[in-house]
Amino acid sequence: MFDTALPFWRGNLHTHSTLSDGCLEPAEVCRRYKAEGYDFLALTDHFIGLFNYPIADTVDFRDDSFTTILGAELHSGPMENGELWHILAVGLPADFAPGDAPHFRPVEGMESGPEIAARAVEAGAFVAIAHPQWSGMTMNDARSIEAAHAVETYNHGCAMGCDRADGFHTLDLLLSEGKRLNLIATDDAHFTEPDHFGGWVMVGAEANTPEALLDALKSGHYYSSQGPELRQISWDGKTITVESSAVASVIVQGHGIAAVAKHGTSLTKTEVPLSRFNGSPWIRVSVIDAAGKRAWSNPIWRETA
């Protein structure tokens, strides 16, 4: 599954600064992520009129060991619960046109969430459905987004701030309906609480450049983590083999109630039988280390096995 000839780059795709409702200046946000060993960062401030529709210019914070990708958290149109959509768009052009979102409340005639997501994809962005559990998103809402690459399935800020970090239920149901989506773990850091350095993506790309990273994200050449490493996943008709850093559990999930777990001590190469997944069009892998930290693969579609 992974091209082991490529280096992996650690990055956070969801972050805020004083350009919207974060408490640190963009330069300090970038400095902290670089200091913590991240290879790249997307600063994704809230793209609404209240904050003058910011797309943070982080180009000056790039150097030989750290890069940035321009982006924003887009808001437009109400979901079924009346709240505005939150859509993560990484790789936006600096001149991405604002919609009509003057504040965090719907206004008549504004773009819908699906429309602004489609516009972001057309502009070249990697787009993810943000924090479904925190948003109170319904499945009708989730199904309506046709232009998305991923679902944000772990949001560290939502974990720490309201214990609503999860998007796996939404993702898994969409997968079982045939939606070809990947998943991401992020911080959604505002630095107003312990909402940082808790979830990230590891992207396999030829170089740590915005262009190479975006191409890899759109192609699904990455995994998501809170700490453990996924080093290789391979499979044949009967077994999936997961190579990882030392973990205590390896879990394979699929459609409906299909799941198989292997538990042990310092597991680094784990074989899981696939017989439980007959009839499941997709599977994905979770690993959990002794401290309870997790890493997650993107979905694997069985016809590619």
Short mmCIF file of C-alpha atoms in Angstrom, two decimals:
data_model
loop_
_atom_site.label_atom_id
_atom_site.label_comp_id
_atom_site.label_asym_id
_atom_site.label_seq_id
_atom_site.Cartn_x
_atom_site.Cartn_y
_atom_site.Cartn_z
CA MET A 1 0.00 0.00 0.00
CA PHE A 2 2.80 2.45 0.87
CA ASP A 3 5.63 3.30 -1.49
CA THR A 4 8.52 2.71 0.89
CA ALA A 5 10.92 4.46 -1.50
CA LEU A 6 9.25 7.76 -0.63
CA PRO A 7 9.94 9.76 2.53
CA PHE A 8 7.04 10.53 4.85
CA TRP A 9 6.35 14.09 5.97
CA ARG A 10 4.46 15.00 9.16
CA GLY A 11 1.92 17.79 8.91
CA ASN A 12 -1.14 19.40 10.43
CA LEU A 13 -3.96 20.38 8.07
CA HIS A 14 -6.25 22.36 10.41
CA THR A 15 -4.96 25.33 12.43
CA HIS A 16 -6.05 28.84 13.41
CA SER A 17 -4.29 32.10 14.23
CA THR A 18 -5.12 35.68 15.18
CA LEU A 19 -6.32 36.14 11.61
CA SER A 20 -9.53 34.54 12.90
CA ASP A 21 -10.20 33.12 16.38
CA GLY A 22 -6.79 31.71 17.33
CA CYS A 23 -4.68 33.42 19.97
CA LEU A 24 -1.23 33.33 18.29
CA GLU A 25 0.12 35.29 15.34
CA PRO A 26 0.70 33.22 12.17
CA ALA A 27 4.49 33.45 12.56
CA GLU A 28 4.35 32.01 16.08
CA VAL A 29 1.97 29.23 15.06
CA CYS A 30 4.39 28.19 12.32
CA ARG A 31 7.38 28.48 14.65
CA ARG A 32 5.78 26.17 17.22
CA TYR A 33 4.87 23.50 14.69
CA LYS A 34 8.36 23.57 13.24
CA ALA A 35 9.89 23.41 16.74
CA GLU A 36 7.76 20.34 17.51
CA GLY A 37 9.20 18.47 14.54
CA TYR A 38 6.46 19.00 11.97
CA ASP A 39 7.53 19.17 8.35
CA PHE A 40 4.58 21.21 7.10
CA LEU A 41 1.52 23.13 8.23
CA ALA A 42 -1.69 24.45 6.72
CA LEU A 43 -2.96 27.55 8.49
CA THR A 44 -6.72 27.40 7.89
CA ASP A 45 -8.39 30.43 9.42
CA HIS A 46 -12.15 30.94 9.27
CA PHE A 47 -13.08 32.25 5.81
CA ILE A 48 -15.89 34.62 6.79
CA GLY A 49 -16.48 38.36 6.58
CA LEU A 50 -16.12 38.81 10.33
CA PHE A 51 -12.39 38.19 9.83
CA ASN A 52 -12.10 39.71 6.31
CA TYR A 53 -12.06 36.31 4.59
CA PRO A 54 -8.44 35.46 5.47
CA ILE A 55 -6.16 33.14 3.53
CA ALA A 56 -2.97 33.40 5.57
CA ASP A 57 0.14 34.28 3.59
CA THR A 58 2.61 31.85 5.17
CA VAL A 59 5.09 31.75 2.29
CA ASP A 60 7.73 33.69 4.27
CA PHE A 61 7.72 31.00 6.97
CA ARG A 62 8.95 28.30 4.61
CA ASP A 63 12.57 27.14 4.64
CA ASP A 64 14.64 24.11 3.69
CA SER A 65 13.13 21.92 6.44
CA PHE A 66 9.60 23.30 6.85
CA THR A 67 6.90 24.28 4.39
CA THR A 68 3.36 25.60 4.45
CA ILE A 69 0.27 25.09 2.33
CA LEU A 70 -2.24 27.90 1.93
CA GLY A 71 -5.77 27.11 3.04
CA ALA A 72 -8.86 28.10 4.97
CA GLU A 73 -11.86 26.72 6.81
CA LEU A 74 -14.80 27.58 4.59
CA HIS A 75 -18.27 28.43 5.91
CA SER A 76 -21.36 28.79 3.77
CA GLY A 77 -24.93 27.55 3.80
CA PRO A 78 -26.84 25.88 6.63
CA MET A 79 -26.73 22.21 7.52
CA GLU A 80 -29.95 20.50 8.58
CA ASN A 81 -29.48 21.74 12.16
CA GLY A 82 -29.25 25.36 10.98
CA GLU A 83 -25.51 25.72 11.64
CA LEU A 84 -23.12 26.86 8.94
CA TRP A 85 -21.00 24.28 7.18
CA HIS A 86 -17.34 23.89 8.20
CA ILE A 87 -15.31 22.67 5.23
CA LEU A 88 -11.52 22.33 5.32
CA ALA A 89 -9.79 23.44 2.12
CA VAL A 90 -6.01 22.99 1.92
CA GLY A 91 -4.20 24.24 -1.16
CA LEU A 92 -6.42 27.20 -1.99
CA PRO A 93 -5.08 29.96 -4.23
CA ALA A 94 -4.40 33.19 -2.35
CA ASP A 95 -7.10 34.93 -4.39
CA PHE A 96 -9.88 32.39 -3.77
CA ALA A 97 -13.07 34.42 -4.07
CA PRO A 98 -15.12 34.96 -0.90
CA GLY A 99 -18.74 33.95 -0.84
CA ASP A 100 -21.39 35.78 1.13
CA ALA A 101 -20.69 34.65 4.69
CA PRO A 102 -20.53 37.80 6.82
CA HIS A 103 -20.58 35.90 10.13
CA PHE A 104 -21.27 32.43 11.56
CA ARG A 105 -25.00 32.57 10.80
CA PRO A 106 -26.71 31.68 7.52
CA VAL A 107 -27.90 34.53 5.31
CA GLU A 108 -30.33 34.39 2.44
CA GLY A 109 -28.83 33.61 -0.95
CA MET A 110 -25.43 32.39 0.26
CA GLU A 111 -23.67 29.45 -1.40
CA SER A 112 -24.51 26.03 -0.02
CA GLY A 113 -21.84 23.91 1.64
CA PRO A 114 -21.68 21.54 -1.34
CA GLU A 115 -21.31 24.49 -3.71
CA ILE A 116 -18.39 26.11 -1.90
CA ALA A 117 -16.71 22.71 -1.48
CA ALA A 118 -16.99 22.11 -5.23
CA ARG A 119 -15.58 25.56 -5.93
CA ALA A 120 -12.60 24.84 -3.65
CA VAL A 121 -11.87 21.54 -5.41
CA GLU A 122 -12.09 23.27 -8.78
CA ALA A 123 -9.56 25.82 -7.49
CA GLY A 124 -7.11 23.00 -6.71
CA ALA A 125 -7.70 22.38 -3.01
CA PHE A 126 -7.71 19.16 -1.02
CA VAL A 127 -11.11 19.30 0.69
CA ALA A 128 -12.26 17.54 3.86
CA ILE A 129 -15.59 17.47 5.67
CA ALA A 130 -14.66 18.95 9.06
CA HIS A 131 -15.52 17.51 12.49
CA PRO A 132 -18.88 15.81 11.74
CA GLN A 133 -19.64 14.94 15.37
CA TRP A 134 -18.86 18.41 16.69
CA SER A 135 -20.98 19.96 13.94
CA GLY A 136 -24.00 17.76 14.62
CA MET A 137 -23.88 16.70 10.99
CA THR A 138 -26.58 14.36 9.70
CA MET A 139 -26.01 11.70 7.09
CA ASN A 140 -28.13 13.72 4.66
CA ASP A 141 -25.69 16.58 5.18
CA ALA A 142 -22.68 14.32 4.66
CA ARG A 143 -24.13 12.73 1.52
CA SER A 144 -24.70 16.14 -0.04
CA ILE A 145 -20.97 16.93 -0.32
CA GLU A 146 -20.00 15.45 -3.66
CA ALA A 147 -16.70 17.33 -3.96
CA ALA A 148 -14.56 16.13 -1.06
CA HIS A 149 -11.45 14.03 -0.70
CA ALA A 150 -11.73 13.06 2.97
CA VAL A 151 -13.62 13.16 6.26
CA GLU A 152 -11.94 14.62 9.32
CA THR A 153 -12.22 11.58 11.57
CA TYR A 154 -10.09 12.77 14.50
CA ASN A 155 -10.04 16.41 15.60
CA HIS A 156 -7.81 17.02 18.63
CA GLY A 157 -9.36 20.36 19.48
CA CYS A 158 -12.82 18.79 19.54
CA ALA A 159 -11.45 15.95 21.68
CA MET A 160 -10.06 18.34 24.26
CA GLY A 161 -12.75 21.01 24.13
CA CYS A 162 -16.00 19.06 24.00
CA ASP A 163 -15.23 15.33 23.71
CA ARG A 164 -16.69 15.24 20.20
CA ALA A 165 -13.66 14.32 18.15
CA ASP A 166 -15.07 11.55 15.99
CA GLY A 167 -15.93 11.27 12.32
CA PHE A 168 -15.52 7.54 11.81
CA HIS A 169 -19.22 6.74 11.99
CA THR A 170 -19.92 9.24 9.22
CA LEU A 171 -17.00 8.00 7.12
CA ASP A 172 -17.85 4.32 7.45
CA LEU A 173 -21.47 4.80 6.45
CA LEU A 174 -20.42 6.86 3.43
CA LEU A 175 -17.91 4.17 2.45
CA SER A 176 -20.61 1.53 2.63
CA GLU A 177 -22.72 3.66 0.30
CA GLY A 178 -19.87 3.60 -2.20
CA LYS A 179 -18.34 7.03 -1.53
CA ARG A 180 -14.59 6.93 -2.25
CA LEU A 181 -13.34 9.05 0.64
CA ASN A 182 -10.20 9.03 2.75
CA LEU A 183 -9.72 10.24 6.32
CA ILE A 184 -7.58 12.77 8.16
CA ALA A 185 -6.55 13.44 11.76
CA THR A 186 -5.91 17.07 12.66
CA ASP A 187 -5.41 19.46 15.57
CA ASP A 188 -7.85 22.30 14.77
CA ALA A 189 -5.47 24.22 17.02
CA HIS A 190 -6.40 27.63 18.38
CA PHE A 191 -3.84 27.52 21.23
CA THR A 192 -6.55 28.61 23.66
CA GLU A 193 -6.60 25.17 25.31
CA PRO A 194 -4.50 21.98 24.95
CA ASP A 195 -5.70 21.53 21.37
CA HIS A 196 -2.35 21.23 19.59
CA PHE A 197 0.14 18.52 18.57
CA GLY A 198 -2.41 15.75 19.03
CA GLY A 199 -3.34 14.51 15.54
CA TRP A 200 -1.60 14.72 12.18
CA VAL A 201 -1.07 13.18 8.76
CA MET A 202 2.04 11.40 7.51
CA VAL A 203 2.29 12.05 3.79
CA GLY A 204 4.39 9.97 1.42
CA ALA A 205 5.74 12.37 -1.19
CA GLU A 206 8.91 12.85 -3.20
CA ALA A 207 9.60 16.24 -1.65
CA ASN A 208 8.40 18.44 1.19
CA THR A 209 6.88 21.00 -1.15
CA PRO A 210 3.30 22.28 -1.27
CA GLU A 211 2.82 20.84 -4.76
CA ALA A 212 4.13 17.35 -3.95
CA LEU A 213 2.27 17.19 -0.65
CA LEU A 214 -1.02 18.24 -2.25
CA ASP A 215 -0.68 15.68 -5.01
CA ALA A 216 -0.05 12.95 -2.42
CA LEU A 217 -2.97 14.04 -0.25
CA LYS A 218 -5.36 14.00 -3.19
CA SER A 219 -4.08 10.56 -4.20
CA GLY A 220 -4.48 9.18 -0.66
CA HIS A 221 -0.75 8.50 -0.23
CA TYR A 222 -0.73 9.14 3.51
CA TYR A 223 -1.95 7.87 6.84
CA SER A 224 -3.17 9.63 9.99
CA SER A 225 -1.74 9.33 13.47
CA GLN A 226 -1.54 10.40 17.10
CA GLY A 227 1.89 8.80 17.43
CA PRO A 228 2.22 5.23 16.08
CA GLU A 229 3.74 4.62 12.66
CA LEU A 230 2.19 2.59 9.87
CA ARG A 231 5.09 1.26 7.82
CA GLN A 232 3.43 -1.07 5.33
CA ILE A 233 0.09 -2.74 4.68
CA SER A 234 -0.09 -5.64 2.24
CA TRP A 235 -2.74 -8.23 1.52
CA ASP A 236 -3.66 -11.24 -0.53
CA GLY A 237 -6.99 -12.99 -0.84
CA LYS A 238 -6.88 -14.40 2.68
CA THR A 239 -4.75 -12.19 4.93
CA ILE A 240 -3.81 -8.58 5.53
CA THR A 241 -0.36 -7.93 6.99
CA VAL A 242 0.24 -4.73 8.96
CA GLU A 243 3.76 -3.53 9.66
CA SER A 244 4.01 -0.77 12.25
CA SER A 245 5.95 0.68 15.12
CA ALA A 246 5.45 -1.29 18.35
CA VAL A 247 1.72 -1.39 19.16
CA ALA A 248 -0.60 -3.31 21.47
CA SER A 249 -3.54 -3.77 19.10
CA VAL A 250 -4.14 -4.05 15.37
CA ILE A 251 -7.77 -3.76 14.26
CA VAL A 252 -9.22 -4.20 10.80
CA GLN A 253 -12.69 -2.76 10.19
CA GLY A 254 -15.14 -3.11 7.33
CA HIS A 255 -18.77 -2.76 6.34
CA GLY A 256 -21.37 -3.07 9.08
CA ILE A 257 -20.19 -5.03 12.12
CA ALA A 258 -17.18 -6.55 10.39
CA ALA A 259 -14.08 -6.13 12.56
CA VAL A 260 -11.17 -8.31 13.69
CA ALA A 261 -8.67 -7.33 16.39
CA LYS A 262 -5.27 -8.79 17.25
CA HIS A 263 -3.81 -7.90 20.66
CA GLY A 264 -0.32 -8.47 22.01
CA THR A 265 2.88 -6.88 23.20
CA SER A 266 5.16 -4.82 20.97
CA LEU A 267 3.44 -5.96 17.78
CA THR A 268 5.37 -4.83 14.69
CA LYS A 269 4.19 -7.28 12.00
CA THR A 270 0.67 -8.56 12.41
CA GLU A 271 -1.38 -10.83 10.18
CA VAL A 272 -5.17 -10.58 10.28
CA PRO A 273 -7.39 -13.06 8.39
CA LEU A 274 -9.79 -11.50 5.90
CA SER A 275 -12.52 -14.16 6.08
CA ARG A 276 -14.63 -11.90 8.31
CA PHE A 277 -14.73 -9.34 5.50
CA ASN A 278 -16.26 -11.44 2.74
CA GLY A 279 -18.81 -9.14 1.15
CA SER A 280 -17.24 -5.97 2.55
CA PRO A 281 -16.18 -3.73 -0.35
CA TRP A 282 -13.73 -1.80 1.82
CA ILE A 283 -11.53 -2.29 4.86
CA ARG A 284 -9.37 0.04 6.92
CA VAL A 285 -6.77 -0.47 9.64
CA SER A 286 -6.31 1.02 13.11
CA VAL A 287 -3.30 0.43 15.36
CA ILE A 288 -3.18 1.33 19.06
CA ASP A 289 0.00 1.56 21.12
CA ALA A 290 0.44 0.79 24.83
CA ALA A 291 -0.35 4.41 25.73
CA GLY A 292 -3.65 4.30 23.82
CA LYS A 293 -2.42 6.44 20.92
CA ARG A 294 -3.74 5.46 17.50
CA ALA A 295 -2.87 5.53 13.82
CA TRP A 296 -5.30 4.95 10.98
CA SER A 297 -4.95 3.88 7.38
CA ASN A 298 -7.07 5.22 4.59
CA PRO A 299 -9.76 2.83 3.33
CA ILE A 300 -8.64 -0.02 1.10
CA TRP A 301 -11.12 -1.02 -1.58
CA ARG A 302 -11.20 -4.80 -1.89
CA GLU A 303 -11.33 -4.98 -5.67
CA THR A 304 -7.78 -3.54 -5.66
CA ALA A 305 -6.49 -6.50 -3.60
#
